[in-house]
Short mmCIF file of C-alpha atoms and ligand atoms in Angstrom, two decimals:
data_model
loop_
_atom_site.label_atom_id
_atom_site.label_comp_id
_atom_site.label_asym_id
_atom_site.label_seq_id
_atom_site.Cartn_x
_atom_site.Cartn_y
_atom_site.Cartn_z
CA UNK U 13 0.02 -0.04 0.03
CA UNK U 14 2.73 2.41 0.97
CA UNK U 15 4.43 1.97 -2.38
CA UNK U 16 1.42 3.19 -4.05
CA UNK U 17 1.06 6.09 -1.59
CA UNK U 18 4.65 7.03 -2.35
CA UNK U 19 3.86 7.78 -6.02
CA UNK U 20 1.74 10.69 -4.72
CA UNK U 21 4.79 12.44 -3.26
CA UNK U 22 6.99 13.72 -6.09
CA UNK U 23 9.72 14.99 -3.86
CA UNK U 24 10.53 11.45 -2.75
CA UNK U 25 11.23 10.42 -6.30
CA UNK U 26 14.72 11.99 -6.58
CA UNK U 27 18.36 11.13 -6.00
CA UNK U 28 20.37 12.73 -3.21
CA UNK U 29 24.12 12.67 -3.53
CA UNK U 30 23.75 9.93 -6.15
CA UNK U 31 21.59 7.69 -3.87
CA UNK U 32 17.85 6.92 -3.71
CA UNK U 33 16.30 9.60 -1.44
CA UNK U 34 15.18 8.04 1.99
CA UNK U 35 13.14 10.55 4.09
CA UNK U 36 12.94 9.69 7.64
CA UNK U 37 12.19 12.97 9.37
CA UNK U 38 8.44 13.19 9.28
CA UNK U 39 8.15 14.06 12.85
CA UNK U 40 9.83 17.42 11.93
CA UNK U 41 7.54 17.92 8.95
CA UNK U 42 5.85 15.60 6.38
CA UNK U 43 6.08 15.64 2.69
CA UNK U 44 3.06 16.77 0.80
CA UNK U 45 1.10 14.83 -1.77
CA UNK U 46 0.16 16.18 -5.22
CA UNK U 47 -3.42 16.66 -4.04
CA UNK U 48 -2.33 19.16 -1.42
CA UNK U 49 0.14 21.02 -3.75
CA UNK U 50 -2.76 21.30 -6.24
CA UNK U 51 -5.16 22.52 -3.61
CA UNK U 52 -2.85 25.40 -2.72
CA UNK U 53 -2.25 26.09 -6.40
CA UNK U 54 -5.92 25.99 -7.19
CA UNK U 55 -6.61 28.53 -4.51
CA UNK U 56 -4.20 31.04 -5.81
CA UNK U 57 -5.13 30.39 -9.39
CA UNK U 58 -8.90 30.71 -8.93
CA UNK U 59 -9.97 32.08 -5.57
CA UNK U 60 -7.51 34.35 -3.98
CA UNK U 61 -9.01 37.25 -2.04
CA UNK U 62 -9.02 38.33 1.54
CA UNK U 63 -11.55 36.28 3.33
CA UNK U 64 -14.46 37.70 5.56
CA UNK U 65 -14.08 41.18 4.25
CA UNK U 66 -15.27 41.69 0.74
CA UNK U 67 -18.89 41.56 -0.44
CA UNK U 68 -17.75 40.20 -3.72
CA UNK U 69 -17.67 36.65 -5.38
CA UNK U 70 -13.97 35.80 -4.82
CA UNK U 71 -13.86 37.01 -1.22
CA UNK U 72 -16.96 34.86 -0.58
CA UNK U 73 -15.19 31.90 -2.19
CA UNK U 74 -12.09 32.44 -0.19
CA UNK U 75 -14.27 32.61 3.06
CA UNK U 76 -15.99 29.45 2.02
CA UNK U 77 -12.75 27.62 1.53
CA UNK U 78 -11.46 28.79 4.94
CA UNK U 79 -14.58 28.11 6.85
CA UNK U 80 -15.07 24.60 5.21
CA UNK U 81 -11.65 23.77 6.55
CA UNK U 82 -12.99 24.43 10.01
CA UNK U 83 -15.80 22.01 9.45
CA UNK U 84 -13.38 19.40 8.05
CA UNK U 85 -10.95 19.73 11.09
CA UNK U 86 -13.88 19.70 13.59
CA UNK U 87 -15.03 16.32 12.09
CA UNK U 88 -11.53 14.88 11.88
CA UNK U 89 -10.83 15.50 15.49
CA UNK U 90 -14.25 15.02 17.00
CA UNK U 91 -15.03 18.55 18.15
CA UNK U 92 -18.52 19.47 18.92
CA UNK U 93 -18.89 22.66 16.80
CA UNK U 94 -16.85 24.98 14.68
CA UNK U 95 -16.51 27.59 17.35
CA UNK U 96 -14.10 25.13 19.03
CA UNK U 97 -11.61 25.28 16.20
CA UNK U 98 -9.19 28.22 16.10
CA UNK U 99 -6.63 28.53 13.32
CA UNK U 100 -3.25 29.48 14.25
CA UNK U 101 0.37 29.31 12.66
CA UNK U 102 1.35 26.17 14.39
CA UNK U 103 1.53 24.31 17.64
CA UNK U 104 3.87 26.88 19.14
CA UNK U 105 1.39 29.66 18.55
CA UNK U 106 -1.38 27.71 19.98
CA UNK U 107 0.53 27.14 23.23
CA UNK U 108 1.48 30.73 23.51
CA UNK U 109 -2.17 31.74 23.02
CA UNK U 110 -3.20 29.25 25.81
CA UNK U 111 -0.40 30.57 28.08
CA UNK U 112 -0.98 34.24 27.48
CA UNK U 113 -4.72 34.17 27.42
CA UNK U 114 -5.51 31.51 29.97
CA UNK U 115 -2.27 31.19 32.08
CA UNK U 116 -1.60 34.88 32.49
CA UNK U 117 -5.20 35.58 33.47
CA UNK U 118 -6.29 32.70 35.48
CA UNK U 119 -3.05 31.65 37.34
CA UNK U 120 -2.39 33.08 40.68
CA UNK U 121 0.65 33.02 43.04
CA UNK U 122 1.00 29.56 44.73
CA UNK U 123 -0.92 27.85 41.96
CA UNK U 124 0.67 24.87 40.32
CA UNK U 125 1.12 24.14 36.67
CA UNK U 126 1.99 20.42 35.79
CA UNK U 127 3.64 19.35 32.58
CA UNK U 128 5.76 16.39 31.72
CA UNK U 129 9.52 16.17 31.28
CA UNK U 130 8.85 15.01 27.79
CA UNK U 131 7.49 18.16 26.56
CA UNK U 132 8.59 19.98 23.34
CA UNK U 133 9.80 23.46 24.23
CA UNK U 134 6.58 24.80 22.92
CA UNK U 135 4.61 23.33 25.76
CA UNK U 136 7.26 24.08 28.20
CA UNK U 137 8.81 27.61 27.79
CA UNK U 138 5.52 29.33 27.62
CA UNK U 139 4.55 27.69 30.98
CA UNK U 140 7.75 28.76 32.60
CA UNK U 141 7.03 32.31 31.60
CA UNK U 142 3.60 32.06 33.14
CA UNK U 143 4.96 30.54 36.39
CA UNK U 144 7.64 33.10 36.67
CA UNK U 145 5.32 36.11 35.98
CA UNK U 146 2.68 34.92 38.39
CA UNK U 147 4.67 33.27 41.11
CA UNK U 148 3.34 29.81 40.36
CA UNK U 149 5.11 26.48 40.58
CA UNK U 150 5.88 24.50 37.46
CA UNK U 151 5.89 20.77 38.26
CA UNK U 152 7.01 17.83 36.17
CA UNK U 153 5.64 14.33 35.58
CA UNK U 154 8.64 12.04 35.08
CA UNK U 155 8.88 8.92 32.92
CA UNK U 156 9.66 5.35 33.66
CA UNK U 157 12.34 3.43 31.80
CA UNK U 158 10.09 2.89 28.93
CA UNK U 159 9.56 6.58 28.54
CA UNK U 160 6.00 6.58 29.86
CA UNK U 161 4.43 8.73 32.66
CA UNK U 162 3.52 6.46 35.47
CA UNK U 163 0.33 6.20 37.52
CA UNK U 164 2.25 7.18 40.60
CA UNK U 165 3.40 10.40 39.11
CA UNK U 166 -0.09 11.21 37.88
CA UNK U 167 -1.35 10.55 41.52
CA UNK U 168 1.29 12.38 43.18
CA UNK U 169 1.93 15.52 41.15
CA UNK U 170 -1.49 16.54 40.18
CA UNK U 171 -3.03 17.96 43.50
CA UNK U 172 -5.55 20.46 44.73
CA UNK U 173 -3.09 23.10 43.99
CA UNK U 174 -2.93 22.23 40.26
CA UNK U 175 -4.69 24.60 38.01
CA UNK U 176 -3.33 23.67 34.60
CA UNK U 177 -2.12 20.37 33.32
CA UNK U 178 -0.53 20.55 29.87
CA UNK U 179 0.99 17.23 28.50
CA UNK U 180 2.01 15.77 25.24
CA UNK U 181 0.15 12.71 23.95
CA UNK U 182 3.04 11.27 21.98
CA UNK U 183 6.77 12.34 22.64
CA UNK U 184 8.57 13.71 19.60
CA UNK U 185 11.77 12.18 20.94
CA UNK U 186 10.70 8.61 22.01
CA UNK U 187 7.41 8.20 20.13
CA UNK U 188 5.98 6.92 23.36
CA UNK U 189 2.12 7.22 23.78
CA UNK U 190 1.31 8.78 27.19
CA UNK U 191 -1.77 7.80 29.33
CA UNK U 192 -3.33 10.90 28.34
CA UNK U 193 -6.97 10.00 29.25
CA UNK U 194 -5.88 9.14 32.84
CA UNK U 195 -4.02 12.41 33.03
CA UNK U 196 -6.96 14.35 31.83
CA UNK U 197 -9.43 12.54 34.21
CA UNK U 198 -7.01 13.31 37.25
CA UNK U 199 -6.71 16.96 36.16
CA UNK U 200 -10.44 17.21 36.20
CA UNK U 201 -10.82 15.49 39.50
CA UNK U 202 -8.85 18.33 41.13
CA UNK U 203 -10.65 21.14 39.25
CA UNK U 204 -7.76 21.84 36.91
CA UNK U 205 -7.96 22.36 33.11
CA UNK U 206 -6.23 19.74 30.89
CA UNK U 207 -4.48 20.81 27.71
CA UNK U 208 -2.83 18.25 25.30
CA UNK U 209 -0.26 18.35 22.67
CA UNK U 210 -1.47 16.22 19.86
CA UNK U 211 1.19 17.42 17.31
CA UNK U 212 2.80 13.87 17.12
CA UNK U 213 -0.43 11.88 17.64
CA UNK U 214 -3.13 13.46 15.35
CA UNK U 215 -1.25 12.80 12.09
CA UNK U 216 -0.70 9.06 13.10
CA UNK U 217 -3.91 7.83 14.89
CA UNK U 218 -7.67 8.41 15.23
CA UNK U 219 -8.15 11.24 17.84
CA UNK U 220 -11.45 12.28 19.28
CA UNK U 221 -11.04 15.31 21.51
CA UNK U 222 -14.51 15.15 22.91
CA UNK U 223 -14.20 11.65 23.92
CA UNK U 224 -10.76 12.34 25.47
CA UNK U 225 -12.52 15.35 27.23
CA UNK U 226 -9.44 17.55 26.81
CA UNK U 227 -10.10 21.22 27.38
CA UNK U 228 -7.75 22.27 24.78
CA UNK U 229 -5.59 20.39 22.17
CA UNK U 230 -2.97 21.61 19.90
CA UNK U 231 -1.41 20.59 16.58
CA UNK U 232 0.39 21.81 13.46
CA UNK U 233 -0.90 21.00 9.81
CA UNK U 234 2.72 20.67 8.47
CA UNK U 235 3.14 17.40 10.31
CA UNK U 236 0.13 15.86 8.68
CA UNK U 237 0.65 16.49 4.94
CA UNK U 238 -0.64 20.17 4.95
CA UNK U 239 1.51 23.23 4.24
CA UNK U 240 3.54 25.00 6.85
CA UNK U 241 1.96 27.94 8.44
CA UNK U 242 -1.42 26.50 9.61
CA UNK U 243 -2.12 24.92 12.80
CA UNK U 244 -5.07 24.28 15.15
CA UNK U 245 -5.96 25.14 18.60
CA UNK U 246 -9.11 23.18 19.68
CA UNK U 247 -10.78 24.47 22.76
CA UNK U 248 -14.04 23.59 24.58
CA UNK U 249 -16.35 26.41 23.89
CA UNK U 250 -16.82 27.27 27.60
CA UNK U 251 -13.00 27.56 27.90
CA UNK U 252 -12.54 29.77 24.85
CA UNK U 253 -15.52 31.97 25.87
CA UNK U 254 -13.75 32.97 29.22
CA UNK U 255 -10.39 33.56 27.67
CA UNK U 256 -9.54 37.16 26.45
CA UNK U 257 -8.23 37.62 22.92
CA UNK U 258 -4.50 37.05 22.31
CA UNK U 259 -3.73 39.02 19.19
CA UNK U 260 -5.74 42.22 18.60
CA UNK U 261 -6.53 44.03 15.34
CA UNK U 262 -8.59 43.54 12.19
CA UNK U 263 -11.19 40.79 11.85
CA UNK U 264 -11.30 39.92 15.62
CA UNK U 265 -13.56 42.82 16.62
CA UNK U 266 -17.24 43.52 16.82
CA UNK U 267 -17.05 47.28 17.21
CA UNK U 268 -14.16 49.79 17.94
CA UNK U 269 -14.41 53.29 19.39
CA UNK U 270 -11.56 55.62 20.11
CA UNK U 271 -11.22 54.30 23.65
CA UNK U 272 -12.70 50.85 23.60
CA UNK U 273 -13.48 47.61 21.67
CA UNK U 274 -16.11 44.77 21.70
CA UNK U 275 -14.75 41.64 20.34
CA UNK U 276 -16.13 39.22 17.73
CA UNK U 277 -17.71 35.98 18.73
CA UNK U 278 -15.85 32.71 18.60
CA UNK U 279 -13.83 31.52 16.57
CA UNK U 280 -12.95 34.95 15.20
CA UNK U 281 -12.13 36.47 18.48
CA UNK U 282 -8.78 34.56 18.28
CA UNK U 283 -8.12 35.05 14.66
CA UNK U 284 -6.85 38.62 14.32
CA UNK U 285 -5.52 39.88 10.88
CA UNK U 286 -5.49 38.17 7.48
CA UNK U 287 -5.59 34.43 7.87
CA UNK U 288 -3.78 31.59 5.99
CA UNK U 289 -6.35 30.68 3.50
CA UNK U 290 -3.94 28.68 1.21
CA UNK U 291 -2.77 26.69 4.24
CA UNK U 292 -6.50 25.96 5.01
CA UNK U 293 -7.13 24.83 1.47
CA UNK U 294 -4.04 22.51 1.91
CA UNK U 295 -5.28 21.20 5.30
CA UNK U 296 -8.58 20.22 3.94
CA UNK U 297 -6.91 18.44 1.11
CA UNK U 298 -4.50 16.67 3.61
CA UNK U 299 -7.34 15.49 5.89
CA UNK U 300 -9.27 14.19 2.84
CA UNK U 301 -6.20 12.39 1.69
CA UNK U 302 -5.85 10.76 5.26
CA UNK U 303 -9.50 9.91 5.31
CA UNK U 304 -9.29 8.20 2.13
CA UNK U 305 -6.46 5.97 3.36
CA UNK U 306 -8.16 5.61 6.69
CA UNK U 307 -6.45 6.29 10.08
CA UNK U 308 -6.45 2.63 10.99
CA UNK U 309 -4.41 1.90 7.84
CA UNK U 310 -2.03 4.83 8.62
CA UNK U 311 -1.36 3.29 12.00
CA UNK U 312 -0.84 -0.06 10.52
CA UNK U 313 1.66 1.09 7.86
CA UNK U 314 3.70 2.80 10.56
CA UNK U 315 3.43 -0.14 12.98
CA UNK U 316 4.96 -2.46 10.37
CA UNK U 317 7.78 0.08 9.61
CA UNK U 318 8.55 0.61 13.25
CA UNK U 319 8.62 -3.06 14.20
CA UNK U 320 10.97 -3.97 11.34
CA UNK U 321 13.23 -1.03 12.13
CA UNK U 322 13.38 -1.90 15.89
CA UNK U 323 14.05 -5.64 14.92
CA UNK U 324 16.87 -4.65 12.58
CA UNK U 325 18.37 -2.08 15.05
CA UNK U 326 18.43 -4.78 17.75
CA UNK U 327 20.61 -6.85 15.39
CA UNK U 328 23.24 -4.01 15.43
CA UNK U 329 25.29 -4.28 18.65
CA UNK U 330 26.63 -0.82 18.52
CA UNK U 331 23.09 0.89 18.57
CA UNK U 332 21.25 1.93 21.77
CA UNK U 333 17.54 2.54 21.25
CA UNK U 334 15.81 4.72 23.80
CA UNK U 335 12.39 4.06 25.32
CA UNK U 336 9.92 1.26 24.88
CA UNK U 337 10.32 -1.34 21.99
CA UNK U 338 6.74 -2.33 22.31
CA UNK U 339 5.12 -0.97 19.20
CA UNK U 340 1.76 -0.90 20.86
CA UNK U 341 3.11 1.67 23.29
CA UNK U 342 4.77 3.95 20.60
CA UNK U 343 3.97 5.83 17.49
CA UNK U 344 6.33 6.28 14.42
CA UNK U 345 9.31 7.70 16.07
CA UNK U 346 12.59 5.89 17.18
CA UNK U 347 15.57 7.72 19.00
CA UNK U 348 18.88 5.91 19.23
CA UNK U 349 22.67 6.50 19.44
CA UNK U 350 25.59 4.75 17.71
CA UNK U 351 28.40 3.80 20.09
CA UNK U 352 31.46 5.89 19.68
CA UNK U 353 29.92 8.29 17.05
CA UNK U 354 28.45 11.72 17.68
CA UNK U 355 24.89 11.97 16.36
CA UNK U 356 25.74 14.73 14.04
CA UNK U 357 28.48 12.63 12.43
CA UNK U 358 25.97 9.80 12.05
CA UNK U 359 23.46 12.29 10.28
CA UNK U 360 26.16 13.63 8.06
CA UNK U 361 27.36 10.19 6.78
CA UNK U 362 23.86 8.97 6.38
CA UNK U 363 23.05 12.13 4.33
CA UNK U 364 25.91 11.22 2.02
CA UNK U 365 23.92 7.91 1.32
CA UNK U 366 20.69 10.02 0.73
CA UNK U 367 19.18 9.13 4.01
CA UNK U 368 17.69 12.15 6.06
CA UNK U 369 17.34 11.64 9.62
CA UNK U 370 16.95 14.15 12.57
CA UNK U 371 19.77 14.51 15.21
CA UNK U 372 20.18 16.83 18.18
CA UNK U 373 18.15 17.52 21.22
CA UNK U 374 14.80 17.73 19.37
CA UNK U 375 13.51 20.98 21.21
CA UNK U 376 13.24 18.95 24.30
CA UNK U 377 16.39 19.77 26.30
CA UNK U 378 14.98 18.78 29.69
CA UNK U 379 13.95 15.42 28.38
CA UNK U 380 17.49 14.69 26.95
CA UNK U 381 18.98 15.94 30.20
CA UNK U 382 16.65 13.46 32.11
CA UNK U 383 17.64 10.59 29.80
CA UNK U 384 21.39 11.52 30.24
CA UNK U 385 22.13 12.05 26.60
CA UNK U 386 23.01 15.68 26.55
CA UNK U 387 24.78 15.30 23.19
CA UNK U 388 21.42 14.34 21.66
CA UNK U 389 20.11 11.44 19.69
CA UNK U 390 19.63 10.25 16.29
CA UNK U 391 15.89 10.21 15.52
CA UNK U 392 14.09 8.49 12.61
CA UNK U 393 10.40 9.00 12.05
CA UNK U 394 8.09 7.44 9.61
CA UNK U 395 4.94 8.31 7.63
CA UNK U 396 2.58 6.63 5.21
CA UNK U 397 5.05 7.05 2.19
CA UNK U 398 7.90 5.21 3.79
CA UNK U 399 8.62 1.66 2.63
CA UNK U 400 10.79 -1.33 3.87
CA UNK U 401 13.39 -0.05 1.28
CA UNK U 402 13.75 3.01 3.50
CA UNK U 403 14.47 0.80 6.56
CA UNK U 404 16.99 -1.20 4.52
CA UNK U 405 18.71 2.08 3.50
CA UNK U 406 18.85 3.22 7.15
CA UNK U 407 20.43 -0.01 8.43
CA UNK U 408 23.01 -0.28 5.58
CA UNK U 409 23.84 3.37 6.13
CA UNK U 410 24.37 2.79 9.84
CA UNK U 411 26.63 -0.11 9.12
CA UNK U 412 28.56 2.00 6.65
CA UNK U 413 28.75 4.86 9.17
CA UNK U 414 30.54 2.46 11.54
CA UNK U 415 32.97 1.24 8.87
CA UNK U 416 33.80 4.82 7.65
CA UNK U 417 34.83 5.77 11.21
CA UNK U 418 36.98 2.64 11.57
CA UNK U 419 34.89 0.41 13.70
CA UNK U 420 33.98 -2.38 11.26
CA UNK U 421 30.24 -3.25 10.93
CA UNK U 422 29.93 -5.12 14.30
N1 PMP M 23 4.74 19.47 20.03
C1 PMP M 23 5.39 18.43 19.50
C2 PMP M 23 5.24 17.20 20.24
C3 PMP M 23 6.12 18.55 18.46
O1 PMP M 23 6.69 17.47 17.85
C4 PMP M 23 6.32 19.77 17.81
C5 PMP M 23 7.30 20.02 16.47
N2 PMP M 23 8.49 19.23 16.72
C6 PMP M 23 5.69 20.89 18.32
C7 PMP M 23 4.89 20.74 19.42
C8 PMP M 23 5.84 22.39 17.67
O2 PMP M 23 5.39 22.39 16.49
P1 PMP M 23 5.63 23.57 15.59
O3 PMP M 23 7.07 23.73 15.40
O4 PMP M 23 4.91 23.28 14.23
O5 PMP M 23 5.01 24.77 16.28
#
């Protein structure tokens, strides 16, 4: 199936440094299928105009494309209505919106904010800022050896003092799936709001935010086949209603006088300025593409790739894989190190074989510090267009890396 899917991604059909291109960095951003490229092109060719503003045909079409995406997203993630879907630039903007609009207004001195040590900086630095500004305490949920938040951590760290819990569903470093439902339930049992980072889960598995009962959920379109520059903040209507606007200006107002302003209703209250309609057109097309494959199939394709990669990595005695090796507990991300070789050297040598992987600290310094691997890790991440040939290229590339640096292939 993935071989057929791959044909929809022209960028993958090229040689890099004289080798077949192997793209293993989809957790950073995914490649885009022709359908998405065409949706963006079609928007500019036929419908471009500023949405929500003009009383003329193209502006109405542009508005229709933009608002239709809201409905498509609502259905894809199981939100209750369109008012709960706010378009933002990316997950980072969404967390900043939550931190500034909710955190800065509802957190008081002595309150506690709970996140996990596995957070991407976008769900960490904004809460540090809130905690510092308000005199609140930022507390961390730590991980077990498999890279998973334990029941004890959830029971002990989330207390009556906790006002916000903001946790990632899937770690962008380890790929581990966190017990997000239990965390949300515990947060609610102490009267806290629960925000979740689904940037690494919504592209890879079926997510239903209403069923999870999250108060807010955050993701970026570019990690799920859509263009860069469009992301989503899902928020329960009652939460978003009580939050003040984040960015002020055009389009988010109801009425403005010299000294005062009344704000637009949801969702426009949070969407100041000209919005990314081309991104919305691409996001609709991306979701349609994923729906056609079916999220169950997406999961299955990745499971097979991850199982095979883990099995093959296990056969290499010079490779250490971090976190669980149980594919049921992880998504399409694997972090590892190669004995005696700095991750950056691994990536550079693999690149010379046309294999693109991510190395470094993956915008998760506290996690890498907690894992005791401050030099960083090598990270491979998969998506629907990857094939077993890609796994083969990675394994051969790793053996060659060792040989290049004089270790032999064992
Ligand atoms: N959260 C997670 C789990 C991520 O993997 C990323 C991107 N690496 C982000 C948030 C931030 O996404 P963006 O850079 O698109 O804002």
